[in-house]
Coordinates of C-alpha atoms in Angstrom, one line a residue:
M250 CA 16.4 3.4 -29.5
A251 CA 13.7 2.4 -27.0
G252 CA 11.0 4.0 -29.0
D253 CA 11.9 2.0 -32.1
M254 CA 11.4 -1.5 -30.6
K255 CA 8.4 -3.2 -32.2
V256 CA 7.3 -4.7 -29.0
L257 CA 7.1 -1.4 -27.2
N258 CA 5.3 0.2 -30.1
A259 CA 2.8 -2.7 -30.1
L260 CA 2.1 -2.1 -26.5
D261 CA 1.7 1.6 -26.9
S262 CA -0.7 1.2 -29.8
A263 CA -2.6 -1.9 -28.6
K264 CA -6.4 -1.7 -28.4
T265 CA -7.9 -2.3 -24.9
Q266 CA -7.9 -6.1 -24.5
W267 CA -8.8 -8.7 -21.9
Y268 CA -5.2 -8.9 -20.6
H269 CA -5.5 -5.2 -19.6
F270 CA -8.5 -6.0 -17.4
T271 CA -6.8 -9.1 -16.0
A272 CA -3.8 -7.0 -15.0
I273 CA -6.1 -4.4 -13.4
I274 CA -7.8 -7.2 -11.3
I275 CA -4.6 -8.9 -10.3
A276 CA -2.9 -5.7 -9.2
G277 CA -6.1 -4.2 -7.9
M278 CA -6.8 -7.1 -5.5
G279 CA -3.5 -6.3 -3.9
F280 CA -4.6 -2.7 -3.4
F281 CA -8.0 -3.8 -2.1
T282 CA -6.1 -5.7 0.6
D283 CA -3.7 -2.8 1.2
A284 CA -6.6 -0.4 1.8
Y285 CA -8.6 -2.8 3.9
D286 CA -5.6 -3.6 6.1
L287 CA -4.4 0.0 6.5
F288 CA -7.8 1.5 7.3
C289 CA -9.6 -1.2 9.2
I290 CA -7.5 -0.5 12.3
S291 CA -9.3 2.8 12.7
L292 CA -12.5 0.8 13.1
V293 CA -11.3 -1.1 16.1
T294 CA -9.0 1.2 18.1
K295 CA -11.8 2.3 20.4
L296 CA -12.7 -1.3 21.0
L297 CA -9.1 -2.2 21.9
G298 CA -9.1 0.6 24.4
R299 CA -12.3 -0.6 26.0
I300 CA -11.1 -4.2 26.2
Y301 CA -7.5 -3.8 27.4
Y302 CA -7.5 -0.4 29.1
H303 CA -10.7 -0.3 31.2
V304 CA -10.3 1.7 34.4
D305 CA -12.8 0.8 37.2
G306 CA -14.8 3.8 38.3
S307 CA -14.0 6.0 35.3
S308 CA -16.8 8.1 33.8
K309 CA -15.4 7.3 30.3
P310 CA -14.8 4.0 28.6
G311 CA -11.2 2.8 28.5
S312 CA -9.0 4.2 25.7
L313 CA -5.6 3.4 24.3
P314 CA -2.8 5.5 25.9
P315 CA -1.4 8.1 23.5
N316 CA 1.9 6.2 22.9
V317 CA 0.0 2.9 22.3
S318 CA -2.6 4.5 20.1
A319 CA 0.2 6.2 18.0
A320 CA 2.0 2.9 17.7
V321 CA -1.1 0.9 16.7
N322 CA -2.2 3.5 14.2
G323 CA 1.2 4.3 12.8
V324 CA 3.4 1.2 12.9
A325 CA 2.0 -0.1 9.6
F326 CA 2.9 3.2 8.0
C327 CA 6.5 2.7 9.2
G328 CA 6.6 -0.7 7.6
T329 CA 4.9 0.6 4.4
L330 CA 7.5 3.4 4.1
T331 CA 10.3 0.9 4.5
G332 CA 8.7 -1.5 2.1
Q333 CA 8.2 1.1 -0.6
L334 CA 11.9 2.0 -0.6
F335 CA 13.2 -1.5 -0.4
F336 CA 10.8 -3.3 -2.9
G337 CA 10.9 -0.3 -5.2
W338 CA 14.6 -0.6 -5.5
L339 CA 14.4 -4.4 -5.7
G340 CA 11.9 -4.2 -8.5
D341 CA 14.4 -2.4 -10.7
K342 CA 17.2 -4.8 -9.8
M343 CA 15.5 -8.2 -9.9
G344 CA 12.5 -7.4 -12.1
R345 CA 8.9 -6.6 -11.3
K346 CA 7.5 -10.1 -11.4
K347 CA 10.1 -11.8 -9.1
V348 CA 9.3 -9.4 -6.3
Y349 CA 5.6 -9.2 -6.9
G350 CA 4.8 -12.6 -5.3
M351 CA 6.9 -11.8 -2.2
T352 CA 4.9 -8.8 -1.3
L353 CA 1.5 -10.5 -1.7
M354 CA 2.4 -13.5 0.5
L355 CA 3.9 -11.2 3.2
M356 CA 0.7 -9.2 3.2
C357 CA -1.6 -12.2 3.6
I358 CA 0.5 -13.9 6.2
C359 CA 0.9 -10.8 8.4
S360 CA -2.8 -9.8 8.0
I361 CA -3.9 -13.1 9.4
A362 CA -1.2 -13.1 12.1
S363 CA -2.4 -9.6 13.2
G364 CA -5.7 -11.1 14.2
L365 CA -4.0 -13.9 16.0
S366 CA -2.0 -11.6 18.3
F367 CA -1.6 -13.7 21.4
G368 CA -1.9 -13.2 25.1
R369 CA -4.4 -11.7 27.4
E370 CA -2.4 -8.9 28.9
P371 CA -2.6 -5.5 27.1
T372 CA 1.2 -5.2 26.7
T373 CA 1.5 -8.7 25.1
V374 CA -1.5 -8.3 22.8
L375 CA -0.6 -4.8 21.6
A376 CA 3.1 -5.6 21.2
T377 CA 2.4 -8.6 19.0
L378 CA -0.2 -6.7 17.0
C379 CA 2.2 -3.9 16.3
F380 CA 4.9 -6.4 15.3
F381 CA 2.8 -8.1 12.7
R382 CA 1.3 -4.8 11.5
F383 CA 4.8 -3.5 10.8
W384 CA 5.6 -6.4 8.5
L385 CA 2.1 -6.2 7.0
G386 CA 2.9 -2.6 6.1
F387 CA 6.3 -3.8 4.7
G388 CA 4.5 -6.0 2.3
I389 CA 1.9 -3.4 1.5
G390 CA 4.7 -0.9 0.8
G391 CA 6.1 -3.1 -2.0
D392 CA 2.7 -3.3 -3.7
Y393 CA 2.7 0.4 -4.4
P394 CA 5.7 0.8 -6.8
L395 CA 5.3 -2.7 -8.3
S396 CA 1.6 -2.5 -9.1
A397 CA 1.9 1.0 -10.5
T398 CA 5.0 0.1 -12.6
I399 CA 3.6 -3.1 -13.9
M400 CA 0.3 -1.5 -14.9
S401 CA 2.0 1.4 -16.6
E402 CA 4.3 -0.9 -18.5
Y403 CA 1.5 -3.2 -19.7
A404 CA -0.8 -0.4 -20.7
N405 CA -1.2 1.4 -24.1
K406 CA -0.5 5.1 -24.1
K407 CA -4.1 6.1 -24.9
T408 CA -5.7 4.7 -21.8
R409 CA -2.6 4.2 -19.5
G410 CA -3.8 6.7 -16.9
A411 CA -7.2 5.1 -16.6
F412 CA -5.7 1.6 -16.1
I413 CA -3.2 2.7 -13.4
A414 CA -6.0 4.8 -11.7
A415 CA -8.3 1.8 -11.8
V416 CA -5.7 -0.3 -9.9
F417 CA -5.5 2.5 -7.3
A418 CA -9.3 2.8 -7.3
M419 CA -9.5 -0.6 -5.7
Q420 CA -8.4 1.1 -2.6
G421 CA -11.8 2.7 -2.4
F422 CA -13.5 -0.7 -2.5
G423 CA -11.1 -1.9 0.1
I424 CA -12.1 0.9 2.5
L425 CA -15.8 0.3 1.7
A426 CA -15.5 -3.4 2.2
G427 CA -13.7 -2.9 5.5
G428 CA -16.6 -0.7 6.8
I429 CA -19.3 -3.0 5.5
F430 CA -17.7 -6.1 7.0
A431 CA -17.2 -4.4 10.3
I432 CA -20.9 -3.5 10.3
V433 CA -21.9 -7.1 9.6
V434 CA -19.6 -8.6 12.2
S435 CA -20.5 -6.0 14.9
A436 CA -24.3 -6.3 14.2
A437 CA -24.1 -10.1 14.4
F438 CA -22.2 -10.0 17.7
E439 CA -24.5 -7.3 19.1
A440 CA -27.6 -9.4 18.3
S441 CA -26.0 -12.5 19.9
F442 CA -24.4 -11.0 22.9
K443 CA -26.6 -8.2 24.4
A444 CA -24.8 -5.7 26.6
P445 CA -25.9 -2.5 28.4
A446 CA -24.4 1.0 27.7
Y447 CA -21.2 2.0 29.5
E448 CA -23.0 4.5 31.7
V449 CA -25.4 1.7 32.9
D450 CA -22.9 -1.0 33.5
A451 CA -19.3 0.0 32.8
L452 CA -17.8 -3.6 33.1
G453 CA -20.8 -5.4 31.5
S454 CA -20.8 -3.0 28.5
T455 CA -17.8 -4.9 27.0
V456 CA -18.7 -8.6 26.7
P457 CA -15.9 -11.1 26.6
Q458 CA -16.8 -12.1 23.0
A459 CA -15.9 -8.5 21.9
D460 CA -12.3 -9.7 21.7
Y461 CA -13.2 -11.8 18.7
V462 CA -14.7 -8.8 16.8
W463 CA -11.5 -6.9 16.2
R464 CA -9.5 -10.1 15.4
I465 CA -12.0 -11.2 12.7
I466 CA -12.1 -7.8 11.1
L467 CA -8.3 -7.6 10.8
M468 CA -7.9 -11.1 9.4
V469 CA -10.5 -11.2 6.7
G470 CA -8.8 -8.6 4.5
A471 CA -6.2 -11.2 3.4
L472 CA -8.7 -13.4 1.5
P473 CA -9.3 -11.5 -1.7
A474 CA -5.5 -11.0 -2.4
L475 CA -4.8 -14.6 -1.5
L476 CA -7.2 -15.7 -4.2
T477 CA -5.3 -13.9 -6.9
Y478 CA -1.8 -15.3 -5.9
Y479 CA -1.8 -17.9 -8.7
W480 CA -2.6 -15.4 -11.4
R481 CA 0.0 -13.0 -10.1
M482 CA 2.6 -15.6 -10.4
K483 CA 1.5 -16.5 -14.0
M484 CA 2.0 -12.9 -15.2
P485 CA 5.1 -12.6 -17.4
E486 CA 7.7 -9.9 -16.7
T487 CA 6.8 -6.6 -18.3
A488 CA 8.2 -6.1 -21.8
R489 CA 9.8 -2.8 -20.9
Y490 CA 11.8 -4.3 -18.1
T491 CA 12.9 -7.2 -20.1
A492 CA 13.8 -5.1 -23.2
L493 CA 15.2 -1.9 -21.6
V494 CA 16.7 -3.1 -18.4
A495 CA 17.4 -6.8 -18.8
K496 CA 18.3 -6.1 -22.5
N497 CA 16.5 -9.1 -23.9
V498 CA 14.3 -7.8 -26.7
Q499 CA 13.6 -11.2 -28.1
Q500 CA 12.2 -12.5 -24.8
A501 CA 10.1 -9.4 -24.3
T502 CA 8.7 -9.9 -27.8
A503 CA 7.9 -13.5 -27.2
D504 CA 6.2 -12.8 -23.8
M505 CA 4.0 -10.1 -25.2
E506 CA 3.0 -12.1 -28.3
K507 CA 1.6 -14.7 -25.9
V508 CA -0.1 -12.1 -23.7
M509 CA -1.5 -10.0 -26.6
Q510 CA -2.1 -13.0 -28.9
V511 CA -0.7 -11.2 -31.9
E512 CA 2.4 -11.6 -34.1
I513 CA 4.8 -8.7 -33.3
G514 CA 7.9 -10.0 -35.1
T515 CA 11.1 -10.9 -33.3
E516 CA 13.9 -8.4 -33.8
K517 CA 17.1 -10.1 -34.9
K518 CA 20.2 -9.6 -32.9
D519 CA 23.2 -8.0 -34.6
P520 CA 26.5 -8.5 -32.8
A521 CA 27.7 -5.0 -33.7
V522 CA 24.5 -3.5 -32.4
S523 CA 24.7 -5.6 -29.2
A524 CA 28.2 -4.4 -28.6
N525 CA 27.2 -0.8 -29.2
T526 CA 24.2 -1.2 -26.9
N527 CA 26.3 -2.6 -24.0
V528 CA 28.8 0.2 -24.3
K529 CA 26.2 2.9 -24.3
S530 CA 24.2 1.4 -21.5
S531 CA 27.2 1.5 -19.3
N532 CA 26.9 5.3 -19.6
G533 CA 23.3 5.3 -18.5
F534 CA 23.0 7.6 -15.5
G535 CA 21.8 6.4 -12.2
L536 CA 19.7 8.0 -9.5
F537 CA 22.4 9.8 -7.7
T538 CA 24.0 11.6 -10.7
K539 CA 24.0 15.1 -12.1
Q540 CA 22.3 13.9 -15.2
F541 CA 19.3 12.6 -13.2
L542 CA 19.2 15.7 -11.2
S543 CA 19.2 18.0 -14.2
R544 CA 16.6 15.9 -16.2
H545 CA 14.3 14.5 -13.4
G546 CA 15.3 16.3 -10.2
L547 CA 12.4 18.7 -10.2
H548 CA 10.0 16.0 -11.3
L549 CA 11.0 13.8 -8.3
L550 CA 10.7 16.8 -6.0
G551 CA 7.2 17.4 -7.4
T552 CA 6.0 13.8 -7.0
T553 CA 7.5 13.4 -3.5
S554 CA 6.4 16.8 -2.1
T555 CA 2.8 16.6 -3.4
W556 CA 2.3 13.0 -2.2
F557 CA 3.8 14.0 1.2
L558 CA 1.3 16.9 1.6
L559 CA -1.6 15.0 0.3
D560 CA -1.1 12.1 2.7
I561 CA -0.8 14.5 5.7
A562 CA -4.4 15.7 5.0
Y563 CA -5.8 12.4 3.7
Y564 CA -4.6 10.0 6.4
S565 CA -5.3 12.3 9.3
Q566 CA -8.9 12.5 8.1
N567 CA -9.3 8.8 7.3
L568 CA -7.8 7.5 10.5
F569 CA -9.4 9.9 12.8
Q570 CA -12.6 10.9 11.2
K571 CA -14.4 9.0 14.0
D572 CA -13.1 11.6 16.4
I573 CA -14.4 14.4 14.2
F574 CA -17.8 12.8 13.9
S575 CA -17.9 12.4 17.7
A576 CA -17.0 16.1 18.1
I577 CA -20.0 17.2 16.0
G578 CA -22.4 14.7 17.5
W579 CA -22.8 12.4 14.5
I580 CA -21.6 9.5 16.6
P581 CA -23.1 9.4 20.1
A582 CA -21.0 9.9 23.2
A583 CA -19.0 6.7 24.0
K584 CA -20.6 6.2 27.4
T585 CA -24.0 6.0 25.9
M586 CA -23.0 2.8 23.9
N587 CA -21.6 -0.6 24.6
A588 CA -18.3 -1.7 23.1
I589 CA -19.7 -3.5 20.1
E590 CA -22.3 -0.9 19.4
E591 CA -19.6 1.7 19.2
V592 CA -17.8 -0.4 16.5
Y593 CA -21.0 -0.5 14.5
K594 CA -21.6 3.3 14.7
I595 CA -18.0 4.1 13.7
A596 CA -18.1 1.6 10.8
R597 CA -21.4 3.0 9.6
A598 CA -20.1 6.6 9.5
Q599 CA -16.9 5.6 7.6
T600 CA -18.9 3.4 5.2
L601 CA -21.2 6.3 4.4
I602 CA -18.3 8.5 3.7
A603 CA -16.6 5.9 1.5
L604 CA -19.8 5.1 -0.4
C605 CA -20.8 8.8 -1.0
S606 CA -17.4 10.4 -1.7
T607 CA -14.4 8.1 -1.6
V608 CA -15.4 5.5 -4.2
P609 CA -17.0 7.9 -6.6
G610 CA -14.0 10.2 -6.5
Y611 CA -11.7 7.4 -7.6
W612 CA -13.8 6.4 -10.5
F613 CA -14.3 10.0 -11.7
T614 CA -10.5 10.0 -12.0
V615 CA -10.5 6.7 -13.9
F616 CA -13.0 8.0 -16.5
L617 CA -11.5 11.5 -16.9
I618 CA -7.7 11.2 -16.4
D619 CA -7.0 10.5 -20.1
K620 CA -9.3 13.2 -21.2
I621 CA -8.4 16.2 -19.1
G622 CA -5.0 15.1 -17.9
R623 CA -3.2 14.4 -14.7
F624 CA -2.1 18.0 -14.0
T625 CA -5.6 19.4 -14.3
I626 CA -7.1 16.8 -12.0
Q627 CA -4.4 17.3 -9.4
M628 CA -4.6 21.1 -9.4
L629 CA -8.4 20.9 -9.2
G630 CA -8.3 18.4 -6.4
F631 CA -5.9 20.3 -4.2
S632 CA -7.7 23.6 -4.8
M633 CA -11.1 22.2 -3.9
M634 CA -9.8 20.4 -0.9
T635 CA -8.3 23.7 0.3
V636 CA -11.6 25.5 -0.2
F637 CA -13.7 22.9 1.6
M638 CA -11.3 22.5 4.4
F639 CA -11.4 26.2 5.1
A640 CA -15.2 26.1 4.7
L641 CA -15.3 23.5 7.5
A642 CA -12.8 25.3 9.7
I643 CA -13.6 28.9 9.7
P644 CA -17.3 28.6 10.8
Y645 CA -16.6 25.5 12.8
N646 CA -18.8 26.5 15.7
H647 CA -21.7 26.8 13.3
W648 CA -21.4 23.1 12.2
T649 CA -21.4 21.9 15.8
H650 CA -24.9 23.2 16.5
P651 CA -27.9 20.8 16.3
G652 CA -29.4 20.7 12.9
N653 CA -26.1 21.7 11.1
H654 CA -24.4 18.3 11.3
I655 CA -25.6 17.2 7.8
G656 CA -24.0 20.3 6.2
F657 CA -20.7 19.5 7.9
V658 CA -20.8 15.9 6.7
V659 CA -21.6 17.0 3.1
L660 CA -18.6 19.4 3.0
Y661 CA -16.4 16.8 4.7
S662 CA -17.5 14.3 2.1
L663 CA -16.6 16.7 -0.7
T664 CA -13.1 17.0 0.6
F665 CA -12.8 13.3 0.2
F666 CA -14.3 13.3 -3.2
F667 CA -11.8 15.9 -4.5
A668 CA -9.0 14.1 -2.8
N669 CA -9.8 11.0 -4.8
F670 CA -10.8 12.8 -7.9
G671 CA -7.6 14.6 -7.5
P672 CA -4.2 14.1 -5.9
N673 CA -4.8 10.9 -4.1
A674 CA -5.0 9.2 -7.5
T675 CA -2.7 11.3 -9.6
T676 CA 0.2 11.1 -7.1
F677 CA 0.1 7.4 -7.6
V678 CA -0.2 7.5 -11.4
V679 CA 2.4 10.1 -12.4
P680 CA 5.5 8.6 -10.8
A681 CA 4.9 5.3 -12.7
E682 CA 5.1 7.2 -16.0
I683 CA 7.7 10.0 -16.0
F684 CA 10.9 8.2 -15.0
P685 CA 13.2 5.9 -17.1
A686 CA 12.4 2.1 -17.0
R687 CA 15.6 1.3 -15.1
L688 CA 14.6 3.7 -12.3
R689 CA 10.9 3.7 -12.6
S690 CA 10.1 1.4 -9.6
T691 CA 12.7 3.0 -7.4
C692 CA 11.4 6.6 -8.1
H693 CA 7.8 5.5 -7.5
G694 CA 8.9 3.9 -4.3
I695 CA 10.6 7.1 -3.2
S696 CA 7.6 9.1 -4.0
A697 CA 5.2 6.7 -2.3
A698 CA 7.5 6.6 0.8
S699 CA 7.4 10.4 1.0
G700 CA 3.6 10.0 1.0
K701 CA 3.7 7.6 3.8
L702 CA 6.0 9.9 5.8
G703 CA 3.2 12.4 5.4
A704 CA 0.7 9.8 6.5
M705 CA 2.8 9.3 9.6
V706 CA 2.8 13.0 10.3
G707 CA -1.0 13.1 9.9
A708 CA -1.6 10.0 11.9
F709 CA 0.7 10.8 14.8
G710 CA 0.2 14.5 14.8
F711 CA -3.5 14.6 14.5
L712 CA -3.8 12.4 17.7
Y713 CA -2.5 15.4 19.6
L714 CA -3.5 18.4 17.5
A715 CA -7.2 17.5 17.5
Q716 CA -7.4 17.4 21.3
P717 CA -9.4 20.2 22.9
Q718 CA -7.5 23.3 24.0
D719 CA -9.0 22.7 27.5
K720 CA -6.9 19.9 29.0
T721 CA -9.7 18.8 31.2
K722 CA -11.7 17.9 28.1
A723 CA -8.9 16.0 26.4
D724 CA -8.8 12.3 26.2
A725 CA -7.1 10.4 29.0
G726 CA -3.3 10.7 28.8
Y727 CA -3.3 13.4 26.1
P728 CA -2.1 16.9 26.6
A729 CA -4.2 19.8 25.4
G730 CA -4.2 20.3 21.6
I731 CA -5.3 23.0 19.3
G732 CA -8.8 21.6 18.8
V733 CA -10.5 20.3 15.7
R734 CA -11.2 23.7 14.2
N735 CA -7.5 24.8 14.2
S736 CA -6.5 21.3 13.0
L737 CA -8.7 21.7 10.0
I738 CA -7.1 25.1 9.3
V739 CA -3.7 23.5 9.4
L740 CA -4.9 20.9 6.9
G741 CA -6.3 23.6 4.7
V742 CA -2.8 25.3 4.5
V743 CA -1.3 21.9 3.7
N744 CA -3.6 21.5 0.8
L745 CA -2.8 25.0 -0.4
L746 CA 0.9 24.1 -0.5
G747 CA 0.0 21.0 -2.5
T748 CA -1.7 23.2 -5.1
I749 CA 1.4 25.3 -5.5
L750 CA 3.9 22.4 -5.7
T751 CA 1.8 20.6 -8.3
T752 CA 3.3 23.0 -10.8
L753 CA 6.5 20.9 -10.6
V754 CA 4.7 17.8 -12.0
P755 CA 4.7 17.3 -15.8
E756 CA 1.7 16.3 -17.9
S757 CA 2.1 12.7 -19.2
K758 CA -1.3 12.3 -21.0
G759 CA -1.2 10.6 -24.4
K760 CA 2.6 10.1 -24.5
S761 CA 4.6 6.9 -24.6
L762 CA 6.6 6.1 -21.4
E763 CA 9.8 6.4 -23.5
E764 CA 8.8 9.8 -24.8
I765 CA 7.9 11.1 -21.3
S766 CA 11.1 9.9 -19.7
K767 CA 13.2 10.9 -22.7
E768 CA 14.5 7.4 -23.2
N769 CA 14.3 8.0 -26.9
D770 CA 16.9 10.7 -26.7
D771 CA 20.5 9.9 -27.6
S772 CA 23.0 10.3 -24.8
S773 CA 25.0 13.5 -24.7
E774 CA 28.1 11.4 -23.8
A775 CA 27.8 9.6 -27.2
G776 CA 27.6 13.0 -28.9
A777 CA 24.4 12.2 -30.7
E778 CA 22.7 15.1 -32.5
E779 CA 20.0 13.2 -34.4
E780 CA 16.5 14.5 -34.4
N781 CA 15.0 11.4 -35.9
H782 CA 15.0 7.8 -34.6
S783 CA 18.1 5.9 -35.2
S784 CA 18.1 2.5 -36.8
D785 CA 19.7 1.0 -33.7
N786 CA 16.6 -0.4 -32.0
R787 CA 18.3 -1.1 -28.8
T788 CA 19.9 2.1 -27.8
F789 CA 18.2 2.8 -24.5
L790 CA 20.5 5.2 -22.9
V791 CA 18.9 8.2 -21.2

C-alpha cells in the first residue's frame, strides 16, 4: 500500500531540512510574482484613465470606461482560471516538474510584454495590454496547483501546513513589493517631472513621462521569479507522483535519497507484485466517478465553495480599496492631484494595508496552522471577517465624518488580517492535502479556479455595485450602484456563507497525505477487508 512505501514514510517523518526551505523559496518566488502581477494593475488603472481617456473641459480627470476598466482588471483572472484548470490537469498527467517550468517562463515573458504594450491610441494600448495580461494570468494559474502540490508532497506531515502556507505567504510580500516599488517609481518621476494639480492645469497635470510609470511597474515583477528558473528546473519530480502515479518506486527512492541526503533503501521489484499492482491500479477511480463522488464529493464542494466566496470578498477589496479610501477621504480628490502624485497616494495606502495587516496575517497562519489546525483557522477567519465587515457597513456614515477615518482603516485592516490569518491561506493549503495523488493537482486546480471565478465576480461586480446610488455622483460611464455601504453589507453576507460552508472541509493536521486521502485503504472492488497494512508495498488503489 501507499503508506507502506519506505520513501513516503521517510518523507512523512523527515526532520525539517534545508531542502524544505529551498522548495519554499523556489515555489514562493513564483507566488511573489503572481501577487505582484495580479495586484499591481490596481495601482495604475487611475493613471491609465488620465493618460488615455482625458476629456478636455471635464471637471474630473479622465478615467477608464466601465467596459475597459472591467477588462483591464479582470482579464488576468480569466487567464488564471483557465490556467488553473489546464495546468492542474496537466500536472497529474505529465508530472509536476515537467509543467512547472512552462508556467514560470510564460509568467515572466507576459509580465514583461504587458509593459511593452505598443501603440499610442487608447484602443491599441489597452487591447495589447489585455492580451498579454490574459496569458500572464494563464501562467499564474498553473502556479497555484503545481506549487501547492509540490510543496505538500515534499513536506513532512508534522509541518506540512506551515510549509504550504509559507509558499502562499510570499503573496503578501509580492503585494507589499508592488506597493513599495510603485511608491519609489512615482516619487522619482514626481521629483524629476513637476506637474500642477488637475484643477490648476488639466492637460499639464499628466506629463508625457507618466506613460513610462505604469509600464515600469508592470514589468519589474518578472525579475524575482526569473532568477529562480534554474533551481526550479533542477528540482526532481516529487516522490509521491513518481511512486503512486508513475509507479516507479525505485526512481522515487533514488530521487529522495539525493534530496534528503539519507539512505532510504530501494524496494526490490517483485514481478507478481508488479502484475497485481497494475491490475488494481486499473480499477482506481477517476474524477468523474461514483467512487470519487461518495468519498471526496463533499470535500471538493467544500474547497471550491469556500474559495469562491473568499475571493469574492478578498479581490473586490484588494482591487478597489483605492475607491473605498477615496470615499472616506483617506486619498484626496483626484482633481487636487496630478497623475503621478495620484499613483503615489494610492500605492502608499495599499502598502500600509499590506504592511499592517496582509503580511502579518499570512505569517500568523504559517506559525499556527500545524498547532490549531486548518479548520479552526478558516472558521475563525471567516467569522471575524463577517463581524468586521458589518462593523464597517452598518455605521458607515459615522466612518465618513472627519476624524473617524483612522477607525475605519483599522477595522478594514483587521478584515484583511483575518482573511490572511484565515481562509485566504487555508483554502490554498487544504486542497493540496485531502485528495489522492493521481487527482491532487487537478482537484487543487478546480478549487483554485472556483476561487478565481469568485475573484471575477468581485472584480467586475464591485466596479458597479460600489457606485453611488445618485447617478450624478457616479464615475463617468457607470450606472448608479448600491453605494459603498450596501456593497460592504453584501460582502459581509458572503463571508457568513463562507463560515457555514467551512463545515464541509475536513481537518488534515498531523496526518500523512495517504491517510487523509485514504490511499492506504484497499479497494472495495478487490474485496479487501484488511485492517492492517498489507505486505504489498505498491497497492495504491483508492
